[in-house]
mmCIF file of C-alpha atoms in Angstrom:
data_model
loop_
_atom_site.group_PDB
_atom_site.id
_atom_site.type_symbol
_atom_site.label_atom_id
_atom_site.label_comp_id
_atom_site.label_asym_id
_atom_site.label_seq_id
_atom_site.Cartn_x
_atom_site.Cartn_y
_atom_site.Cartn_z
ATOM 1 C CA UNK A 17 -0.004 0.007 -0.003
ATOM 2 C CA UNK A 18 1.338 3.444 -0.894
ATOM 3 C CA UNK A 19 0.101 6.612 0.771
ATOM 4 C CA UNK A 20 1.335 10.141 0.337
ATOM 5 C CA UNK A 21 0.968 13.711 1.466
ATOM 6 C CA UNK A 22 2.785 15.483 -1.362
ATOM 7 C CA UNK A 23 4.151 13.761 -4.454
ATOM 8 C CA UNK A 24 7.918 14.045 -4.830
ATOM 9 C CA UNK A 25 8.460 11.812 -7.858
ATOM 10 C CA UNK A 26 6.413 9.532 -10.127
ATOM 11 C CA UNK A 27 4.460 6.829 -8.263
ATOM 12 C CA UNK A 28 5.005 3.127 -8.759
ATOM 13 C CA UNK A 29 2.888 0.127 -7.988
ATOM 14 C CA UNK A 30 3.695 -1.500 -4.659
ATOM 15 C CA UNK A 31 2.846 -5.228 -4.470
ATOM 16 C CA UNK A 32 -0.230 -6.096 -2.450
ATOM 17 C CA UNK A 33 1.049 -9.501 -1.350
ATOM 18 C CA UNK A 34 4.456 -10.547 -0.090
ATOM 19 C CA UNK A 35 6.483 -13.078 -2.053
ATOM 20 C CA UNK A 36 6.465 -16.643 -0.769
ATOM 21 C CA UNK A 37 10.107 -16.374 0.258
ATOM 22 C CA UNK A 38 9.315 -13.224 2.244
ATOM 23 C CA UNK A 39 6.443 -14.922 4.097
ATOM 24 C CA UNK A 40 8.583 -17.967 4.854
ATOM 25 C CA UNK A 41 11.426 -15.775 6.149
ATOM 26 C CA UNK A 42 9.043 -13.976 8.497
ATOM 27 C CA UNK A 43 7.506 -17.210 9.783
ATOM 28 C CA UNK A 44 10.924 -18.752 10.407
ATOM 29 C CA UNK A 45 12.136 -15.605 12.169
ATOM 30 C CA UNK A 46 9.167 -15.596 14.555
ATOM 31 C CA UNK A 47 10.125 -19.032 15.883
ATOM 32 C CA UNK A 48 13.870 -18.488 15.557
ATOM 33 C CA UNK A 49 15.456 -15.025 15.633
ATOM 34 C CA UNK A 50 12.638 -13.479 17.683
ATOM 35 C CA UNK A 51 12.941 -16.143 20.362
ATOM 36 C CA UNK A 52 16.729 -15.821 20.579
ATOM 37 C CA UNK A 53 16.603 -12.023 20.791
ATOM 38 C CA UNK A 54 13.912 -12.235 23.425
ATOM 39 C CA UNK A 55 16.058 -14.475 25.625
ATOM 40 C CA UNK A 56 19.317 -12.525 25.437
ATOM 41 C CA UNK A 57 20.166 -10.970 28.825
ATOM 42 C CA UNK A 58 20.430 -7.192 29.012
ATOM 43 C CA UNK A 59 24.075 -7.293 30.085
ATOM 44 C CA UNK A 60 27.465 -7.247 28.418
ATOM 45 C CA UNK A 61 27.273 -10.882 27.331
ATOM 46 C CA UNK A 62 23.767 -10.442 25.926
ATOM 47 C CA UNK A 63 24.678 -7.236 24.116
ATOM 48 C CA UNK A 64 27.746 -8.761 22.481
ATOM 49 C CA UNK A 65 25.731 -11.838 21.470
ATOM 50 C CA UNK A 66 23.034 -9.599 19.990
ATOM 51 C CA UNK A 67 25.585 -7.607 18.052
ATOM 52 C CA UNK A 68 27.100 -10.794 16.642
ATOM 53 C CA UNK A 69 23.685 -12.228 15.737
ATOM 54 C CA UNK A 70 22.521 -9.146 13.849
ATOM 55 C CA UNK A 71 25.864 -8.845 12.067
ATOM 56 C CA UNK A 72 25.544 -12.457 10.921
ATOM 57 C CA UNK A 73 21.990 -11.922 9.676
ATOM 58 C CA UNK A 74 22.976 -8.788 7.751
ATOM 59 C CA UNK A 75 25.988 -10.564 6.187
ATOM 60 C CA UNK A 76 23.931 -13.625 5.194
ATOM 61 C CA UNK A 77 20.859 -11.804 3.925
ATOM 62 C CA UNK A 78 22.576 -8.853 2.293
ATOM 63 C CA UNK A 79 26.275 -9.486 1.599
ATOM 64 C CA UNK A 80 28.495 -6.775 0.188
ATOM 65 C CA UNK A 81 28.609 -7.038 -3.617
ATOM 66 C CA UNK A 82 31.891 -7.857 -5.321
ATOM 67 C CA UNK A 83 33.876 -4.846 -6.464
ATOM 68 C CA UNK A 84 32.666 -2.552 -3.676
ATOM 69 C CA UNK A 85 35.236 0.056 -2.677
ATOM 70 C CA UNK A 86 35.416 0.921 1.032
ATOM 71 C CA UNK A 87 37.417 3.871 2.364
ATOM 72 C CA UNK A 88 37.624 4.264 6.153
ATOM 73 C CA UNK A 89 37.277 7.777 7.590
ATOM 74 C CA UNK A 90 38.958 8.857 10.827
ATOM 75 C CA UNK A 91 38.781 12.620 11.063
ATOM 76 C CA UNK A 92 38.706 14.275 14.467
ATOM 77 C CA UNK A 93 35.640 12.863 16.210
ATOM 78 C CA UNK A 94 34.080 11.593 12.977
ATOM 79 C CA UNK A 95 34.285 7.872 12.257
ATOM 80 C CA UNK A 96 32.769 6.028 9.347
ATOM 81 C CA UNK A 97 33.426 4.820 5.829
ATOM 82 C CA UNK A 98 32.814 5.767 2.252
ATOM 83 C CA UNK A 99 31.155 2.965 0.297
ATOM 84 C CA UNK A 100 31.146 2.976 -3.495
ATOM 85 C CA UNK A 101 29.703 0.328 -5.785
ATOM 86 C CA UNK A 102 31.882 -0.872 -8.645
ATOM 87 C CA UNK A 103 32.343 1.955 -11.140
ATOM 88 C CA UNK A 104 31.029 4.707 -8.859
ATOM 89 C CA UNK A 105 33.383 7.643 -8.373
ATOM 90 C CA UNK A 106 33.504 10.449 -5.870
ATOM 91 C CA UNK A 107 31.893 13.648 -7.118
ATOM 92 C CA UNK A 108 29.937 16.681 -5.990
ATOM 93 C CA UNK A 109 27.012 14.655 -4.640
ATOM 94 C CA UNK A 110 26.658 11.954 -2.026
ATOM 95 C CA UNK A 111 24.362 10.084 0.324
ATOM 96 C CA UNK A 112 24.892 10.440 4.070
ATOM 97 C CA UNK A 113 23.649 7.275 5.802
ATOM 98 C CA UNK A 114 22.738 6.721 9.464
ATOM 99 C CA UNK A 115 22.467 3.016 10.227
ATOM 100 C CA UNK A 116 19.931 1.488 12.580
ATOM 101 C CA UNK A 117 20.831 -0.358 15.742
ATOM 102 C CA UNK A 118 18.412 0.326 18.573
ATOM 103 C CA UNK A 119 21.355 2.610 19.406
ATOM 104 C CA UNK A 120 23.193 -0.479 20.686
ATOM 105 C CA UNK A 121 23.991 -2.884 17.815
ATOM 106 C CA UNK A 122 25.168 -2.571 14.177
ATOM 107 C CA UNK A 123 27.811 -0.370 12.608
ATOM 108 C CA UNK A 124 28.979 0.992 9.296
ATOM 109 C CA UNK A 125 30.376 -2.473 8.563
ATOM 110 C CA UNK A 126 27.085 -4.327 9.136
ATOM 111 C CA UNK A 127 25.385 -1.926 6.712
ATOM 112 C CA UNK A 128 28.111 -2.044 4.063
ATOM 113 C CA UNK A 129 26.061 -4.295 1.778
ATOM 114 C CA UNK A 130 23.018 -2.006 1.948
ATOM 115 C CA UNK A 131 25.203 1.056 1.371
ATOM 116 C CA UNK A 132 26.840 -0.602 -1.633
ATOM 117 C CA UNK A 133 23.477 -1.415 -3.202
ATOM 118 C CA UNK A 134 22.303 2.156 -2.592
ATOM 119 C CA UNK A 135 25.499 3.360 -4.259
ATOM 120 C CA UNK A 136 24.879 1.140 -7.276
ATOM 121 C CA UNK A 137 21.221 2.149 -7.577
ATOM 122 C CA UNK A 138 21.951 5.887 -7.354
ATOM 123 C CA UNK A 139 25.435 6.099 -8.857
ATOM 124 C CA UNK A 140 26.532 8.001 -5.745
ATOM 125 C CA UNK A 141 29.111 7.386 -3.028
ATOM 126 C CA UNK A 142 27.584 6.679 0.390
ATOM 127 C CA UNK A 143 29.145 7.902 3.616
ATOM 128 C CA UNK A 144 28.042 5.723 6.554
ATOM 129 C CA UNK A 145 28.865 7.301 9.904
ATOM 130 C CA UNK A 146 30.011 4.981 12.700
ATOM 131 C CA UNK A 147 28.322 6.759 15.571
ATOM 132 C CA UNK A 148 29.056 5.723 19.147
ATOM 133 C CA UNK A 149 26.838 3.018 20.604
ATOM 134 C CA UNK A 150 25.174 2.532 23.973
ATOM 135 C CA UNK A 151 25.544 1.466 26.701
ATOM 136 C CA UNK A 152 29.141 2.615 26.410
ATOM 137 C CA UNK A 153 27.965 5.975 25.080
ATOM 138 C CA UNK A 154 24.455 7.046 26.166
ATOM 139 C CA UNK A 155 22.354 9.959 24.882
ATOM 140 C CA UNK A 156 23.188 12.269 23.187
ATOM 141 C CA UNK A 157 26.359 10.606 21.848
ATOM 142 C CA UNK A 158 24.774 9.077 18.730
ATOM 143 C CA UNK A 159 22.880 12.276 17.894
ATOM 144 C CA UNK A 160 26.026 14.357 18.382
ATOM 145 C CA UNK A 161 27.959 12.031 16.064
ATOM 146 C CA UNK A 162 25.231 12.164 13.437
ATOM 147 C CA UNK A 163 25.390 15.969 13.462
ATOM 148 C CA UNK A 164 29.199 15.910 13.402
ATOM 149 C CA UNK A 165 29.179 13.681 10.322
ATOM 150 C CA UNK A 166 26.868 16.084 8.496
ATOM 151 C CA UNK A 167 29.043 19.093 9.413
ATOM 152 C CA UNK A 168 32.115 17.140 8.304
ATOM 153 C CA UNK A 169 30.636 16.647 4.846
ATOM 154 C CA UNK A 170 29.772 20.355 4.570
ATOM 155 C CA UNK A 171 33.281 21.292 5.718
ATOM 156 C CA UNK A 172 34.812 18.994 3.126
ATOM 157 C CA UNK A 173 33.285 20.598 0.075
ATOM 158 C CA UNK A 174 29.776 19.204 -0.187
ATOM 159 C CA UNK A 175 26.887 21.627 -0.488
ATOM 160 C CA UNK A 176 23.874 20.675 1.615
ATOM 161 C CA UNK A 177 21.733 20.773 -1.529
ATOM 162 C CA UNK A 178 23.950 18.066 -3.055
ATOM 163 C CA UNK A 179 23.422 15.666 -0.163
ATOM 164 C CA UNK A 180 20.571 13.272 0.632
ATOM 165 C CA UNK A 181 20.366 11.716 4.074
ATOM 166 C CA UNK A 182 19.201 8.132 4.538
ATOM 167 C CA UNK A 183 18.637 5.938 7.545
ATOM 168 C CA UNK A 184 16.939 2.853 8.912
ATOM 169 C CA UNK A 185 15.198 2.143 12.216
ATOM 170 C CA UNK A 186 16.958 4.125 14.984
ATOM 171 C CA UNK A 187 18.963 5.797 12.243
ATOM 172 C CA UNK A 188 15.706 7.410 11.102
ATOM 173 C CA UNK A 189 15.196 8.856 14.581
ATOM 174 C CA UNK A 190 18.720 10.290 14.296
ATOM 175 C CA UNK A 191 17.920 11.602 10.812
ATOM 176 C CA UNK A 192 14.780 13.423 11.903
ATOM 177 C CA UNK A 193 16.529 14.816 14.979
ATOM 178 C CA UNK A 194 19.344 16.128 12.777
ATOM 179 C CA UNK A 195 16.879 17.782 10.383
ATOM 180 C CA UNK A 196 14.986 19.400 13.256
ATOM 181 C CA UNK A 197 18.207 20.646 14.850
ATOM 182 C CA UNK A 198 19.284 22.042 11.470
ATOM 183 C CA UNK A 199 15.994 23.944 11.279
ATOM 184 C CA UNK A 200 16.450 25.371 14.769
ATOM 185 C CA UNK A 201 20.067 26.402 14.133
ATOM 186 C CA UNK A 202 19.436 27.731 10.622
ATOM 187 C CA UNK A 203 21.781 25.136 9.108
ATOM 188 C CA UNK A 204 21.103 24.469 5.446
ATOM 189 C CA UNK A 205 19.095 21.292 4.902
ATOM 190 C CA UNK A 206 19.989 18.450 2.545
ATOM 191 C CA UNK A 207 18.034 17.945 -0.659
ATOM 192 C CA UNK A 208 15.950 15.167 0.903
ATOM 193 C CA UNK A 209 15.854 12.329 3.405
ATOM 194 C CA UNK A 210 14.739 8.723 3.010
ATOM 195 C CA UNK A 211 13.893 6.377 5.875
ATOM 196 C CA UNK A 212 13.492 2.616 6.097
ATOM 197 C CA UNK A 213 11.342 1.214 8.946
ATOM 198 C CA UNK A 214 11.610 4.412 10.980
ATOM 199 C CA UNK A 215 11.730 4.462 14.760
ATOM 200 C CA UNK A 216 9.746 7.518 15.814
ATOM 201 C CA UNK A 217 8.674 6.653 19.377
ATOM 202 C CA UNK A 218 11.664 5.469 21.490
ATOM 203 C CA UNK A 219 9.271 4.137 24.163
ATOM 204 C CA UNK A 220 7.957 1.693 21.524
ATOM 205 C CA UNK A 221 4.381 2.248 22.718
ATOM 206 C CA UNK A 222 2.930 2.013 19.228
ATOM 207 C CA UNK A 223 5.206 -0.922 18.396
ATOM 208 C CA UNK A 224 4.139 -2.857 21.483
ATOM 209 C CA UNK A 225 0.477 -2.570 20.525
ATOM 210 C CA UNK A 226 1.225 -4.025 17.098
ATOM 211 C CA UNK A 227 3.514 -6.687 18.534
ATOM 212 C CA UNK A 228 0.721 -7.981 20.770
ATOM 213 C CA UNK A 229 -1.543 -8.439 17.753
ATOM 214 C CA UNK A 230 1.067 -9.755 15.318
ATOM 215 C CA UNK A 231 4.437 -10.842 16.772
ATOM 216 C CA UNK A 232 7.309 -9.085 15.030
ATOM 217 C CA UNK A 233 9.764 -11.515 13.401
ATOM 218 C CA UNK A 234 12.910 -9.802 14.676
ATOM 219 C CA UNK A 235 12.342 -9.295 18.414
ATOM 220 C CA UNK A 236 9.643 -8.661 21.019
ATOM 221 C CA UNK A 237 8.885 -4.990 21.592
ATOM 222 C CA UNK A 238 10.087 -5.265 25.185
ATOM 223 C CA UNK A 239 13.522 -6.349 23.947
ATOM 224 C CA UNK A 240 13.732 -3.337 21.668
ATOM 225 C CA UNK A 241 12.678 -1.068 24.518
ATOM 226 C CA UNK A 242 15.411 -2.457 26.784
ATOM 227 C CA UNK A 243 18.018 -1.722 24.128
ATOM 228 C CA UNK A 244 16.815 1.819 23.525
ATOM 229 C CA UNK A 245 16.739 2.518 27.264
ATOM 230 C CA UNK A 246 20.471 1.789 27.359
ATOM 231 C CA UNK A 247 20.843 4.847 25.124
ATOM 232 C CA UNK A 248 18.167 7.150 26.516
ATOM 233 C CA UNK A 249 19.440 6.394 30.070
ATOM 234 C CA UNK A 250 18.464 9.248 32.426
ATOM 235 C CA UNK A 251 16.976 11.446 29.684
ATOM 236 C CA UNK A 252 13.211 11.963 30.295
ATOM 237 C CA UNK A 253 10.975 10.063 27.875
ATOM 238 C CA UNK A 254 9.258 13.305 26.892
ATOM 239 C CA UNK A 255 12.525 15.081 26.075
ATOM 240 C CA UNK A 256 12.106 17.008 22.797
ATOM 241 C CA UNK A 257 15.252 15.306 21.477
ATOM 242 C CA UNK A 258 13.639 11.887 22.022
ATOM 243 C CA UNK A 259 9.907 12.543 21.541
ATOM 244 C CA UNK A 260 10.381 14.203 18.187
ATOM 245 C CA UNK A 261 7.705 16.446 16.735
ATOM 246 C CA UNK A 262 7.603 18.568 13.593
ATOM 247 C CA UNK A 263 6.201 22.032 14.372
ATOM 248 C CA UNK A 264 4.048 23.605 11.680
ATOM 249 C CA UNK A 265 6.087 25.547 9.181
ATOM 250 C CA UNK A 266 9.393 23.845 10.009
ATOM 251 C CA UNK A 267 11.716 24.022 7.025
ATOM 252 C CA UNK A 268 12.430 20.365 6.311
ATOM 253 C CA UNK A 269 13.380 18.764 2.996
ATOM 254 C CA UNK A 270 11.112 16.217 1.272
ATOM 255 C CA UNK A 271 10.875 12.879 3.099
ATOM 256 C CA UNK A 272 10.465 9.374 1.677
ATOM 257 C CA UNK A 273 9.487 6.556 4.032
ATOM 258 C CA UNK A 274 9.256 2.803 3.496
ATOM 259 C CA UNK A 275 8.259 0.082 5.956
ATOM 260 C CA UNK A 276 6.832 -3.407 5.917
ATOM 261 C CA UNK A 277 3.089 -3.206 6.409
ATOM 262 C CA UNK A 278 3.140 -5.981 9.032
ATOM 263 C CA UNK A 279 6.238 -5.022 10.996
ATOM 264 C CA UNK A 280 6.400 -3.640 14.508
ATOM 265 C CA UNK A 281 7.278 -0.087 13.408
ATOM 266 C CA UNK A 282 4.629 0.263 10.713
ATOM 267 C CA UNK A 283 2.575 2.586 12.923
ATOM 268 C CA UNK A 284 5.643 4.710 13.634
ATOM 269 C CA UNK A 285 5.972 5.137 9.851
ATOM 270 C CA UNK A 286 2.315 6.151 9.584
ATOM 271 C CA UNK A 287 2.640 8.590 12.461
ATOM 272 C CA UNK A 288 5.695 10.168 10.866
ATOM 273 C CA UNK A 289 3.810 10.606 7.594
ATOM 274 C CA UNK A 290 0.821 12.143 9.376
ATOM 275 C CA UNK A 291 2.983 14.451 11.477
ATOM 276 C CA UNK A 292 4.841 15.655 8.411
ATOM 277 C CA UNK A 293 1.617 16.263 6.504
ATOM 278 C CA UNK A 294 0.167 18.284 9.386
ATOM 279 C CA UNK A 295 3.335 20.388 9.492
ATOM 280 C CA UNK A 296 3.235 20.987 5.733
ATOM 281 C CA UNK A 297 6.305 18.852 4.973
ATOM 282 C CA UNK A 298 6.311 16.762 1.792
ATOM 283 C CA UNK A 299 6.384 13.097 2.810
ATOM 284 C CA UNK A 300 5.743 9.960 0.804
ATOM 285 C CA UNK A 301 5.004 6.717 2.641
ATOM 286 C CA UNK A 302 5.208 3.287 1.056
ATOM 287 C CA UNK A 303 4.024 0.268 3.033
ATOM 288 C CA UNK A 304 5.354 -2.869 1.397
ATOM 289 C CA UNK A 305 3.809 -6.291 1.995
ATOM 290 C CA UNK A 306 5.499 -8.477 4.568
ATOM 291 C CA UNK A 307 6.730 -8.256 8.149
ATOM 292 C CA UNK A 308 10.530 -7.994 7.935
ATOM 293 C CA UNK A 309 12.109 -4.954 9.598
ATOM 294 C CA UNK A 310 14.438 -3.004 7.224
ATOM 295 C CA UNK A 311 13.793 -5.588 4.527
ATOM 296 C CA UNK A 312 15.737 -3.450 2.026
ATOM 297 C CA UNK A 313 18.941 -4.708 3.661
ATOM 298 C CA UNK A 314 18.126 -8.399 3.070
ATOM 299 C CA UNK A 315 17.695 -9.023 -0.668
ATOM 300 C CA UNK A 316 18.615 -12.728 -0.413
ATOM 301 C CA UNK A 317 15.728 -13.255 2.021
ATOM 302 C CA UNK A 318 13.190 -10.705 0.780
ATOM 303 C CA UNK A 319 12.691 -10.364 -3.010
ATOM 304 C CA UNK A 320 10.911 -7.022 -2.525
ATOM 305 C CA UNK A 321 14.193 -5.498 -1.323
ATOM 306 C CA UNK A 322 15.424 -4.777 -4.831
ATOM 307 C CA UNK A 323 12.331 -2.972 -6.151
ATOM 308 C CA UNK A 324 11.979 -1.036 -2.903
ATOM 309 C CA UNK A 325 15.603 0.078 -3.048
ATOM 310 C CA UNK A 326 15.129 1.250 -6.624
ATOM 311 C CA UNK A 327 12.187 3.334 -5.439
ATOM 312 C CA UNK A 328 14.398 4.914 -2.796
ATOM 313 C CA UNK A 329 17.037 5.574 -5.448
ATOM 314 C CA UNK A 330 14.366 7.252 -7.570
ATOM 315 C CA UNK A 331 13.548 9.539 -4.672
ATOM 316 C CA UNK A 332 17.229 10.443 -4.262
ATOM 317 C CA UNK A 333 17.555 11.298 -7.962
ATOM 318 C CA UNK A 334 14.353 13.352 -7.900
ATOM 319 C CA UNK A 335 15.266 15.220 -4.710
ATOM 320 C CA UNK A 336 18.668 16.205 -6.097
ATOM 321 C CA UNK A 337 17.103 17.276 -9.404
ATOM 322 C CA UNK A 338 14.553 19.445 -7.577
ATOM 323 C CA UNK A 339 17.330 20.937 -5.479
ATOM 324 C CA UNK A 340 19.270 21.749 -8.642
ATOM 325 C CA UNK A 341 16.220 23.399 -10.181
ATOM 326 C CA UNK A 342 15.595 25.481 -7.084
ATOM 327 C CA UNK A 343 19.223 26.617 -6.971
ATOM 328 C CA UNK A 344 19.169 27.625 -10.655
ATOM 329 C CA UNK A 345 16.032 29.694 -10.115
ATOM 330 C CA UNK A 346 17.658 31.505 -7.181
ATOM 331 C CA UNK A 347 20.771 32.238 -9.214
ATOM 332 C CA UNK A 348 18.715 33.338 -12.207
#
């Protein structure tokens, strides 16, 4: 199902039924990965086991394509890596990517395969920031690192209008926070932002309601909440940096959101779309059939990953073209 507030590029048909392989992957995950994640203790051993498990899933379901070029970045407090698909060169434009993790697991390396496929689909280099993880680094470490990565790109020759930000899960929360902080500070916004399976409510209240009706294949909502609380720590749940809202008239770039219709964060995606529409921000939401969280990262398990990623690439191309057009009109 595809819903929208303001069109940003030509629509495409979204399948109404998940592929057999997608349904089988979800069913197997409910009795496998979900159960394991639900049993992991919320201590150092459990966290390390969870990190290893998710890394293995990402590597198996979405390996890095052959020929991918990876360039590590260590610059002041900024850590990350440039990822370029075979044949893609550095230029004036780029994607800035904020990986998901529940703020506790994953890294630039776990998302290298997804970044490489984004690079191939868009023809652009992708910079994936390696923000600090909890519990070693609680709030606002990840948000500070996300902002530092964006400033680093601007300081190294990229115009904001030549950048598109992307993220998945908790990385979407970081993306929206960055955009809102840009608006407050008067920092120039990127040309657009795309989000896969966005986390909007760190308390996972909406997610828990859905999880009770239809168990999420990846993990119980309570497990996700425990992870996020390692990051939010002593910060109040209603903190404006955690409970993100888009005030009316906020100058944000166009947003593009995808989620699985049956996943735990589907209602977060809907709420983000509705909040953006109320604030007058262009936001397109695509709900793809299935139940796999961030399915775009797992093309070997979920056949819909490829078409969905091409849709995201189409948004990137369109957002940059619109940004170009706007800049030419200002100059003219």
